[in-house]
XYZ file of C-alpha atoms in Angstrom:
686
model
C 14.117 -13.546 40.902
C 10.487 -12.853 40.049
C 8.396 -12.405 36.940
C 9.151 -9.321 34.877
C 6.543 -6.565 35.278
C 4.493 -6.126 32.155
C 1.911 -3.385 32.555
C 1.670 0.370 33.077
C -0.228 1.873 35.988
C -1.297 5.404 36.749
C -3.746 5.955 39.604
C -3.935 7.993 42.840
C -2.053 6.826 45.918
C -1.481 4.151 46.983
C -0.073 3.198 43.583
C -0.511 -0.505 42.660
C 2.420 -1.924 40.741
C 2.253 -4.349 37.812
C 3.595 -7.314 39.800
C 3.293 -8.364 43.393
C 6.236 -7.406 45.557
C 8.950 -10.030 45.552
C 8.753 -11.531 49.021
C 12.155 -13.166 48.476
C 13.958 -9.918 47.623
C 17.169 -9.541 49.612
C 20.116 -7.156 49.732
C 20.815 -4.217 47.420
C 20.386 -1.842 50.344
C 23.296 0.424 49.394
C 22.047 0.751 45.825
C 18.470 1.460 46.909
C 19.593 4.038 49.455
C 21.855 5.731 46.920
C 18.999 5.852 44.415
C 16.767 7.444 47.046
C 19.389 10.086 47.827
C 19.993 10.872 44.170
C 16.307 11.307 43.415
C 15.459 13.193 46.587
C 18.458 14.923 48.136
C 20.512 15.535 44.990
C 17.548 16.399 42.789
C 18.600 14.062 39.975
C 15.785 13.377 37.506
C 17.187 10.256 35.777
C 19.014 7.152 37.011
C 20.195 4.016 35.255
C 20.673 0.533 36.706
C 22.960 -1.340 34.333
C 24.598 -4.750 34.468
C 24.781 -8.131 32.772
C 21.754 -10.278 32.043
C 20.372 -12.078 35.093
C 21.924 -9.799 37.691
C 18.526 -8.600 38.947
C 18.151 -5.102 37.477
C 14.400 -5.405 36.996
C 13.904 -6.625 40.554
C 15.830 -3.688 42.009
C 13.704 -1.271 39.991
C 10.529 -3.025 41.154
C 11.644 -2.965 44.786
C 12.500 0.745 44.536
C 9.049 1.465 43.139
C 7.398 -0.400 46.019
C 9.466 1.354 48.650
C 8.837 4.793 47.175
C 5.303 4.350 45.827
C 3.776 6.734 48.380
C 5.899 9.528 46.873
C 4.314 9.263 43.409
C 0.820 9.671 42.068
C 1.746 8.163 38.706
C 4.035 5.189 38.130
C 4.400 3.684 34.661
C 6.289 0.486 33.914
C 7.391 0.652 30.267
C 9.055 -2.437 28.709
C 11.618 -0.784 26.429
C 13.581 -3.552 24.710
C 11.455 -3.410 21.546
C 10.246 -0.120 19.992
C 6.788 -1.320 18.945
C 6.068 -2.679 22.429
C 7.277 0.528 24.069
C 4.916 2.536 21.854
C 1.982 0.326 22.893
C 2.714 0.771 26.610
C 3.156 4.510 26.223
C -0.249 4.640 24.561
C -1.707 2.814 27.569
C -0.125 5.411 29.827
C -1.757 8.176 27.754
C -5.141 6.477 28.098
C -4.734 6.131 31.854
C -3.757 9.764 32.159
C -6.739 10.699 29.996
C -4.665 13.002 27.795
C -5.519 11.497 24.381
C -8.289 9.491 22.850
C -7.938 5.720 22.655
C -6.994 5.716 18.977
C -4.185 8.264 19.290
C -0.762 6.901 18.397
C 2.899 7.796 18.026
C 3.770 11.497 17.967
C 0.478 12.802 19.322
C 0.544 10.318 22.182
C 4.142 11.084 23.045
C 3.590 14.812 22.989
C 0.373 14.655 25.014
C 1.951 12.512 27.744
C 5.128 14.579 27.827
C 3.173 17.820 28.079
C 0.906 16.449 30.823
C 3.788 15.110 32.917
C 6.001 18.170 32.371
C 3.524 20.197 34.416
C 3.837 17.825 37.381
C 6.540 16.384 39.625
C 4.726 13.394 41.153
C 5.537 10.702 38.585
C 8.026 7.902 38.030
C 8.640 6.353 34.604
C 10.509 3.038 34.639
C 11.974 2.015 31.272
C 12.853 -1.653 31.672
C 15.610 -3.256 29.547
C 16.265 -0.210 27.380
C 18.960 -0.859 24.751
C 20.374 2.690 24.525
C 19.503 6.325 25.370
C 18.174 7.134 21.897
C 15.579 4.340 22.217
C 13.745 6.154 25.025
C 14.651 9.793 24.297
C 11.397 10.495 22.379
C 9.378 9.405 25.421
C 11.054 11.546 28.080
C 9.042 14.453 29.512
C 10.513 17.490 31.166
C 9.383 18.707 34.542
C 10.220 17.501 37.996
C 9.345 13.819 37.830
C 11.767 10.902 37.867
C 13.024 8.460 35.245
C 14.499 5.082 36.160
C 16.105 2.908 33.480
C 17.357 -0.682 33.524
C 19.759 -1.714 30.788
C 22.467 -4.203 29.910
C 24.264 -1.348 28.159
C 26.697 0.663 30.286
C 26.761 3.636 27.906
C 24.428 5.970 29.776
C 26.996 8.321 31.317
C 25.477 11.457 29.794
C 21.923 10.440 30.621
C 21.749 10.310 34.400
C 23.250 8.788 37.532
C 24.531 5.271 36.707
C 24.440 2.338 39.116
C 26.370 -0.726 38.016
C 24.597 -3.709 39.522
C 26.719 -6.716 40.279
C 26.010 -10.118 41.813
C 24.694 -10.480 45.340
C 27.046 -10.476 48.261
C 27.518 -13.986 49.626
C 25.501 -13.356 52.765
C 22.675 -11.950 50.647
C 22.738 -14.964 48.326
C 22.539 -17.309 51.317
C 19.659 -15.308 52.765
C 17.806 -15.535 49.448
C 18.194 -19.320 49.320
C 16.918 -19.623 52.867
C 13.837 -17.555 52.048
C 13.250 -19.323 48.766
C 13.786 -22.918 49.934
C 12.766 -22.797 53.567
C 14.567 -25.155 55.886
C 18.114 -25.164 54.502
C 21.280 -24.883 56.528
C 24.093 -22.380 56.091
C 26.774 -24.658 54.663
C 24.944 -26.174 51.660
C 23.375 -22.788 50.899
C 26.816 -21.165 50.891
C 28.203 -23.929 48.673
C 25.369 -23.487 46.156
C 25.717 -19.688 46.180
C 29.436 -20.011 45.503
C 28.876 -22.497 42.672
C 26.354 -20.178 41.016
C 28.482 -17.077 41.416
C 25.834 -15.379 43.599
C 23.920 -14.467 40.447
C 20.213 -13.817 41.176
C 18.764 -15.412 38.025
C 20.844 -18.563 38.534
C 19.862 -18.752 42.198
C 16.184 -18.432 41.262
C 16.362 -21.105 38.572
C 18.223 -23.491 40.869
C 15.677 -22.904 43.622
C 12.843 -23.680 41.201
C 14.359 -27.044 40.271
C 15.112 -27.952 43.877
C 11.545 -27.109 44.895
C 9.708 -28.625 41.935
C 11.816 -31.798 41.703
C 11.863 -32.252 45.472
C 15.640 -32.723 45.618
C 18.263 -31.509 48.068
C 20.864 -28.824 47.455
C 23.487 -31.566 47.504
C 21.703 -33.476 44.727
C 21.351 -30.296 42.667
C 25.068 -29.592 43.075
C 25.871 -33.126 41.945
C 23.821 -32.630 38.780
C 25.380 -29.218 38.284
C 28.934 -30.584 38.536
C 28.133 -33.483 36.186
C 26.718 -31.055 33.641
C 29.757 -28.823 33.974
C 32.046 -31.752 33.232
C 29.854 -32.790 30.302
C 29.956 -29.325 28.762
C 33.703 -29.005 29.222
C 34.238 -32.368 27.564
C 31.996 -31.417 24.627
C 33.677 -28.044 24.168
C 30.436 -26.116 24.569
C 30.511 -22.785 26.355
C 28.179 -19.858 26.856
C 27.896 -17.000 24.440
C 26.185 -13.654 24.446
C 25.997 -11.434 27.516
C 24.975 -14.051 30.071
C 27.403 -15.807 32.461
C 28.132 -19.537 32.436
C 26.105 -20.041 35.613
C 22.934 -18.846 33.873
C 23.590 -21.274 31.034
C 24.167 -24.110 33.471
C 21.112 -23.525 35.644
C 18.998 -22.966 32.550
C 20.140 -26.265 31.025
C 19.411 -28.168 34.210
C 15.946 -26.572 34.328
C 15.299 -27.572 30.717
C 16.445 -31.152 31.317
C 14.206 -31.457 34.339
C 11.315 -29.982 32.365
C 11.986 -32.438 29.519
C 11.528 -35.265 32.004
C 8.285 -33.736 33.240
C 6.729 -32.837 29.900
C 8.523 -32.977 26.537
C 5.837 -31.003 24.698
C 5.961 -28.123 27.186
C 9.730 -28.193 26.824
C 9.245 -27.847 23.072
C 7.031 -24.845 23.692
C 9.979 -22.998 25.274
C 12.000 -23.545 22.110
C 9.268 -22.027 19.955
C 8.852 -19.024 22.257
C 12.615 -18.411 22.129
C 12.281 -17.398 18.468
C 9.658 -14.750 19.244
C 10.297 -11.342 20.792
C 11.347 -11.249 24.490
C 8.410 -8.961 25.264
C 4.981 -9.690 26.617
C 2.530 -11.803 24.662
C -1.144 -11.439 25.611
C -2.493 -14.857 26.475
C -5.338 -14.762 23.886
C -2.822 -13.891 21.150
C -0.474 -16.687 22.233
C -3.325 -19.198 22.257
C -4.432 -18.161 18.754
C -0.879 -18.306 17.432
C -0.165 -21.740 18.918
C -3.307 -23.004 17.211
C -1.407 -22.612 13.921
C 1.356 -25.031 14.935
C 1.460 -28.613 13.692
C -0.035 -31.413 15.766
C 0.426 -32.162 18.669
C 1.253 -28.588 19.718
C -1.810 -27.008 18.092
C -4.271 -29.505 19.532
C -2.803 -29.267 23.000
C -1.803 -25.623 23.459
C -4.491 -24.120 21.242
C -6.925 -24.670 24.130
C -6.985 -22.195 27.005
C -6.882 -24.488 30.081
C -4.055 -26.626 28.661
C -2.043 -23.527 27.776
C -2.612 -22.121 31.264
C -1.241 -25.328 32.775
C 1.792 -25.229 30.484
C 2.476 -21.580 31.332
C 2.197 -22.334 35.033
C 4.707 -25.178 34.697
C 7.173 -22.970 32.803
C 6.753 -20.230 35.374
C 7.444 -22.670 38.198
C 10.698 -23.596 36.476
C 11.496 -19.875 36.056
C 11.609 -20.242 32.263
C 9.106 -17.473 31.632
C 7.275 -14.707 33.442
C 3.497 -14.677 33.539
C 0.510 -12.947 34.999
C -3.179 -13.416 34.264
C -2.960 -11.141 31.201
C 0.310 -11.951 29.427
C 3.494 -14.016 29.361
C 7.066 -13.096 28.472
C 10.409 -14.839 28.167
C 13.517 -13.350 29.777
C 15.929 -12.166 27.028
C 18.786 -14.225 28.473
C 16.636 -17.349 28.695
C 15.491 -16.891 25.085
C 19.050 -16.347 23.854
C 20.304 -19.380 25.759
C 17.525 -21.539 24.383
C 18.459 -20.631 20.814
C 22.218 -20.847 21.348
C 22.123 -24.273 23.013
C 20.086 -25.950 20.273
C 22.058 -28.221 17.914
C 22.156 -26.815 14.378
C 19.416 -29.003 12.936
C 17.090 -28.467 15.903
C 17.783 -24.737 15.756
C 16.585 -24.655 12.152
C 13.576 -26.857 12.891
C 12.318 -24.861 15.884
C 13.044 -21.592 14.108
C 11.005 -22.822 11.149
C 8.159 -23.820 13.474
C 8.055 -20.351 15.051
C 8.235 -18.723 11.629
C 5.445 -20.885 10.232
C 3.284 -20.134 13.249
C 3.707 -16.375 12.829
C 3.253 -16.551 9.056
C -0.236 -17.933 9.697
C -1.004 -15.840 12.782
C -0.020 -12.510 11.213
C -2.465 -11.623 8.475
C -3.051 -8.078 7.280
C -5.712 -7.276 4.711
C -5.859 -3.603 3.729
C -9.395 -3.827 2.325
C -10.865 -5.106 5.603
C -10.451 -3.746 9.130
C -10.921 -7.254 10.554
C -7.713 -8.389 12.220
C -5.942 -5.035 12.429
C -5.834 -5.104 16.247
C -4.437 -8.649 16.177
C -1.682 -7.430 13.851
C -0.649 -4.861 16.465
C -0.238 -7.602 19.093
C 1.620 -9.890 16.713
C 3.943 -7.321 15.121
C 7.013 -7.582 17.434
C 6.828 -11.379 17.418
C 6.403 -11.599 13.634
C 9.414 -9.307 13.224
C 11.482 -11.413 15.646
C 10.572 -14.709 13.963
C 11.462 -13.217 10.567
C 14.767 -11.894 11.866
C 15.806 -15.239 13.350
C 14.708 -17.134 10.236
C 16.609 -14.778 7.935
C 19.746 -15.105 10.085
C 19.441 -18.904 10.134
C 18.747 -19.075 6.412
C 15.627 -21.203 6.855
C 12.562 -21.186 4.629
C 13.370 -17.952 2.758
C 10.084 -18.168 0.858
C 7.992 -18.144 4.055
C 10.172 -15.430 5.579
C 9.766 -13.295 2.456
C 5.978 -13.672 2.463
C 5.742 -12.812 6.158
C 7.973 -9.766 5.704
C 5.815 -8.620 2.806
C 2.733 -8.854 5.044
C 4.544 -6.972 7.817
C 5.620 -4.316 5.344
C 2.036 -3.793 4.197
C 0.925 -3.368 7.809
C 3.747 -0.928 8.560
C 2.761 1.055 5.463
C -0.814 1.124 6.747
C 0.486 2.496 10.065
C 2.504 5.181 8.288
C 5.869 3.786 9.458
C 7.268 4.249 5.995
C 11.012 3.894 6.594
C 10.553 0.673 8.544
C 8.176 -0.565 5.831
C 10.731 0.256 3.156
C 13.464 -1.732 4.899
C 11.085 -4.647 5.411
C 10.081 -4.762 1.746
C 13.714 -4.532 0.648
C 14.626 -7.567 2.769
C 11.531 -9.422 1.536
C 12.628 -8.725 -2.029
C 16.108 -10.147 -1.401
C 14.668 -13.317 0.124
C 12.035 -13.720 -2.593
C 14.733 -13.602 -5.245
C 16.837 -16.036 -3.225
C 13.923 -18.462 -3.031
C 12.511 -18.129 -6.547
C 14.946 -16.301 -8.789
C 14.949 -12.835 -10.347
C 12.217 -13.476 -12.926
C 9.569 -15.023 -10.700
C 6.195 -13.285 -10.560
C 6.208 -13.381 -6.745
C 8.809 -10.632 -6.831
C 6.316 -8.359 -8.583
C 4.023 -8.111 -5.538
C 6.903 -7.066 -3.272
C 8.328 -4.628 -5.833
C 4.878 -3.101 -6.235
C 4.580 -2.606 -2.462
C 8.063 -1.127 -2.272
C 7.130 1.290 -5.058
C 4.073 2.437 -3.089
C 6.252 3.296 -0.097
C 8.855 5.072 -2.232
C 6.108 7.162 -3.818
C 4.784 8.177 -0.415
C 8.212 9.353 0.771
C 8.672 11.365 -2.421
C 11.252 9.199 -4.206
C 9.315 9.226 -7.454
C 12.019 8.030 -9.847
C 12.750 4.969 -7.728
C 9.026 4.305 -7.326
C 8.478 4.551 -11.081
C 11.317 2.077 -11.684
C 9.716 -0.352 -9.207
C 6.330 -0.216 -10.913
C 7.885 -0.633 -14.364
C 9.785 -3.726 -13.206
C 6.673 -5.157 -11.535
C 4.730 -4.585 -14.770
C 7.269 -6.521 -16.812
C 7.104 -9.475 -14.425
C 3.307 -9.504 -14.174
C 2.742 -9.110 -17.901
C 5.110 -12.001 -18.595
C 3.197 -14.188 -16.145
C -0.420 -13.126 -16.613
C -0.679 -11.325 -19.938
C -1.723 -7.715 -20.475
C -5.356 -7.621 -19.351
C -5.098 -9.194 -15.889
C -6.188 -7.634 -12.559
C -2.656 -8.034 -11.142
C -1.356 -5.995 -14.045
C -4.150 -3.443 -13.618
C -3.234 -2.932 -9.935
C 0.374 -2.165 -10.833
C -0.745 0.117 -13.698
C -2.947 2.003 -11.224
C 0.015 2.547 -8.896
C 2.263 3.439 -11.826
C -0.261 6.057 -12.925
C -0.221 7.671 -9.468
C 3.516 8.255 -9.889
C 2.998 9.623 -13.392
C 0.389 12.003 -12.013
C 2.585 13.117 -9.126
C 5.504 13.617 -11.524
C 3.426 15.917 -13.742
C 2.637 13.524 -16.611
C -1.086 13.906 -16.025
C -2.414 13.044 -19.504
C -0.542 9.737 -19.573
C -1.695 9.027 -16.000
C -5.297 9.614 -17.067
C -5.046 7.053 -19.877
C -3.455 4.507 -17.535
C -6.222 4.944 -14.948
C -8.904 4.559 -17.616
C -7.330 1.315 -18.836
C -6.914 -0.056 -15.295
C -10.545 0.779 -14.519
C -11.826 -1.190 -17.504
C -9.741 -4.239 -16.523
C -10.928 -4.078 -12.901
C -14.557 -3.793 -13.953
C -14.319 -6.729 -16.313
C -12.460 -8.819 -13.719
C -14.315 -7.928 -10.512
C -17.599 -6.324 -11.539
C -18.737 -2.764 -10.901
C -19.179 -3.107 -7.130
C -15.669 -4.169 -6.087
C -13.455 -2.062 -3.826
C -10.644 -2.074 -6.384
C -13.019 -0.458 -8.865
C -13.668 2.262 -6.275
C -9.928 2.817 -5.750
C -9.162 3.278 -9.442
C -12.272 5.422 -9.974
C -11.122 7.662 -7.121
C -7.695 8.048 -8.737
C -9.323 8.783 -12.071
C -11.402 11.532 -10.454
C -8.298 13.044 -8.861
C -6.650 13.214 -12.273
C -9.708 14.821 -13.863
C -9.620 17.483 -11.183
C -5.996 18.198 -12.040
C -6.710 18.736 -15.744
C -9.477 21.225 -14.979
C -12.594 19.050 -15.043
C -14.058 19.488 -11.545
C -17.506 18.271 -12.533
C -16.095 15.092 -14.067
C -13.954 14.665 -10.949
C -16.942 14.958 -8.609
C -18.916 12.458 -10.668
C -16.032 9.985 -10.405
C -15.597 10.612 -6.655
C -19.298 10.159 -5.915
C -19.354 6.905 -7.895
C -16.250 5.711 -6.049
C -17.776 6.692 -2.689
C -20.962 4.731 -3.312
C -19.000 1.641 -4.380
C -16.572 1.859 -1.454
C -19.263 2.328 1.204
C -21.190 -0.641 -0.181
C -18.064 -2.786 -0.365
C -16.118 -2.024 2.838
C -18.550 0.020 4.921
C -18.800 3.739 5.721
C -15.843 3.926 8.131
C -12.976 2.501 6.085
C -9.876 4.617 5.283
C -10.578 4.232 1.551
C -13.924 5.970 2.109
C -12.100 8.733 3.988
C -9.634 9.244 1.126
C -12.498 9.671 -1.351
C -14.236 12.134 0.984
C -11.016 14.126 1.227
C -10.890 14.394 -2.551
C -14.545 15.478 -2.712
C -13.918 18.182 -0.113
C -10.789 19.370 -1.921
C -12.612 19.810 -5.241
C -15.554 21.573 -3.599
C -13.199 23.980 -1.824
C -11.175 24.725 -4.951
C -14.353 25.521 -6.876
C -15.445 28.073 -4.286
C -17.839 25.863 -2.300
C -16.042 26.046 1.053
C -19.179 25.547 3.148
C -20.057 22.369 1.244
C -16.457 21.146 1.529
C -16.352 21.321 5.325
C -18.549 18.293 6.053
C -16.728 15.712 3.847
C -13.309 16.942 4.999
C -14.248 16.716 8.680
C -15.877 13.304 8.191
C -12.710 12.088 6.424
C -10.544 13.258 9.322
C -12.822 11.485 11.815
C -12.696 8.214 9.883
C -8.940 8.349 9.398
C -8.332 9.157 13.042
C -10.456 6.256 14.238
C -9.026 3.748 11.749
C -5.377 4.807 11.513
C -4.587 6.880 14.584
C -4.126 10.590 15.043
C -0.570 10.820 13.689
C -0.947 9.037 10.350
C 0.104 10.702 7.065
C -3.497 10.580 5.837
C -4.484 12.742 8.807
C -1.816 15.252 7.717
C -3.451 15.424 4.282
C -6.868 15.954 5.903
C -5.504 18.710 8.110
C -3.815 20.449 5.183
C -7.101 20.591 3.273
C -8.942 21.805 6.376
C -6.266 24.442 6.817
C -6.827 25.683 3.270
C -10.579 25.691 3.844
C -10.350 27.853 6.979
C -7.767 30.093 5.357
C -10.168 30.590 2.449
C -12.905 31.525 4.925
C -10.640 34.075 6.608
C -10.120 31.981 9.745
C -6.360 32.306 9.618
C -5.551 31.380 13.209
C -7.482 28.110 12.930
C -5.899 27.442 9.533
C -2.455 27.937 11.075
C -3.143 25.310 13.722
C -4.189 22.800 11.060
C -1.058 23.498 8.993
C 1.174 23.179 12.058
C -0.348 19.812 12.945
C -0.032 18.566 9.366
C 3.643 19.551 9.373
C 4.288 17.804 12.697
C 2.752 14.556 11.464
C 4.714 14.581 8.208
C 7.947 15.391 10.053
C 7.426 12.357 12.279
C 6.821 10.181 9.214
C 9.259 11.571 6.641
C 11.957 13.156 8.791
C 12.807 16.830 9.009
C 14.617 17.192 5.666
C 12.310 15.429 3.212
C 11.143 17.318 0.130
C 7.605 16.230 0.940
C 7.597 18.821 3.751
C 7.915 21.733 1.324
C 4.161 22.123 0.614
C 3.420 21.971 4.348
C 6.049 24.609 5.163
C 4.824 26.800 2.337
C 1.231 26.641 3.598
C 2.300 27.391 7.153
C 4.683 30.177 6.156
C 1.990 32.006 4.168
C -0.503 31.702 7.028
C 1.995 32.992 9.570
C 2.753 35.929 7.303
C -0.975 36.748 7.172
C -0.921 36.779 10.988
C 2.062 39.150 10.889
C 4.325 36.571 12.564
C 7.191 37.505 10.311
C 10.037 35.692 12.098
C 8.134 32.395 12.217
C 7.065 32.810 8.601
C 10.629 33.531 7.492
C 11.849 30.432 9.337
C 9.453 28.280 7.300
C 10.700 29.636 3.986
C 14.327 29.332 5.091
C 13.685 25.659 5.870
C 12.234 25.216 2.390
C 15.415 26.653 0.891
C 17.593 24.384 3.046
C 15.606 21.295 2.047
C 15.841 22.200 -1.635
C 19.591 22.759 -1.402
C 20.033 19.443 0.396
C 17.859 17.635 -2.119
C 19.749 19.104 -5.077
C 23.132 18.235 -3.561
C 22.065 14.616 -3.059
C 20.711 14.434 -6.601
């Protein structure tokens, strides 16, 4: 019955909440009182408000927060329906609490917030529209604070005290209509409440139409009954987890909006194919600028978009504040479900095309990375709907490939792998098995497989990509050289170092002849060549290659790019291994600083930096400091690879040896026992 809250807050009393208090809120007194007793008298730390879509779960949570806000110093509203959005809001909470730096992400952020809150009891975390307990489990702190969840899923029995929210009581529904509409009498209000099943979302949507269209309750009921008869005659009915009354009031709102402004009505159909989470207004404006005319010319301008958003908000078709907009999940689902088949495909294609142009990730340039973070949930949603509808598989495949590259950049390797695999299926569907466009996706999939330690599968990917690219471009083409470079990294990691060296040397010559000596791709291959020379016992040749790569990379992409950090890490590693620990410290620390700023504090590249720093301090006799670096490297890799991946073995070995030096025998033994378990599990799978 009011816009969905969309921001986290954490300040001293009195605590401001993300949305103004709903002045039309009525009823729910027994639920609110029971929640108060459970949190206060019974000492329960977690409660769940569950019920069908549109029943008012979010509004009850918001009202509880307002009533109890004097009891908390920290309140955080965390939209939980989509994992990427939840992670963003949790990061904002960390920044407000001042427990991590702005760039910290994922595991470090979660742990820092959880540790900070576990020492206090004056906080309330509200997870809105959570799909299931496991979706929010990683974000739950211990301690004496409170957790409040809203969900359409009833399966929270083991989590906390459940409250099943149902429709309003009739007297409450009548009271709401009186507050919302002003001078209305009891009888028509009761008739409308009965017709709408006392459902809060339906009552709000009906009130919006009555107010905006300037009609009476009787006229609205006439339209409602005519629509009901029309739908029955056509055989259409609601689907999903929303009641018929929501579908009916939504359809009346859309018809009224169509009469007011057909283009704004079309905007709702496009938004329905994006994620039902908040969209920052600047992002939405930029994205809409990629739509065909007339949408791009009209809604790509700020004032016109603001007017459109205000109109949609007045019809209760989206929630909005000055910072962001969001579409209610039930409204989005209804919009998609009620579209005729051809329109469904057309609007889905429009949303997909918009996101395909709005989401652009370029690994060699940091420009646009922050925009990718905003666009990610909506690009994923548009791809998902397009794949399900079977529309424009080529565009869907290209967008998924871009998303996969961004997820790889973030270190979300399993999600990236799944994204590339789906992109590969759709690329083949669109172009056939022998098309060169498959090679780019296969190459990206191989890079992810290599990073998670599945070397045989990665090698097979690169070999297949090579066949496709060579057939299309010939042998001495930069596309082929890029795949050969990646193929050589797998050869190197698999122990075939001499062959890897020859492949790198060939790829370097092709890149130089294609791009010139000062291109970033030349720096990348030169860096890999140096790494291989270090492996075969040529540290001086390795350092010469690394220094050449560093100069090229800094000139090409600037001094603070992750590629520069990777080269610095290699320089520090060679210096340390050749006994120059003091000289190694500066490049290794600079690499960690660059990676942290560019990629976040829980990225796999940070784990590699920390491992090298751990070895450096161990070499200098600073075993306690080395242990902390090894522990952090292990934590990061566990969050990326899982707890049973063979890639953890070097980290556990490093940590176990350090702990043994510190005479922490039990902890050291546990590390080596884990190594044995991982090896047994890996061998049994093989």
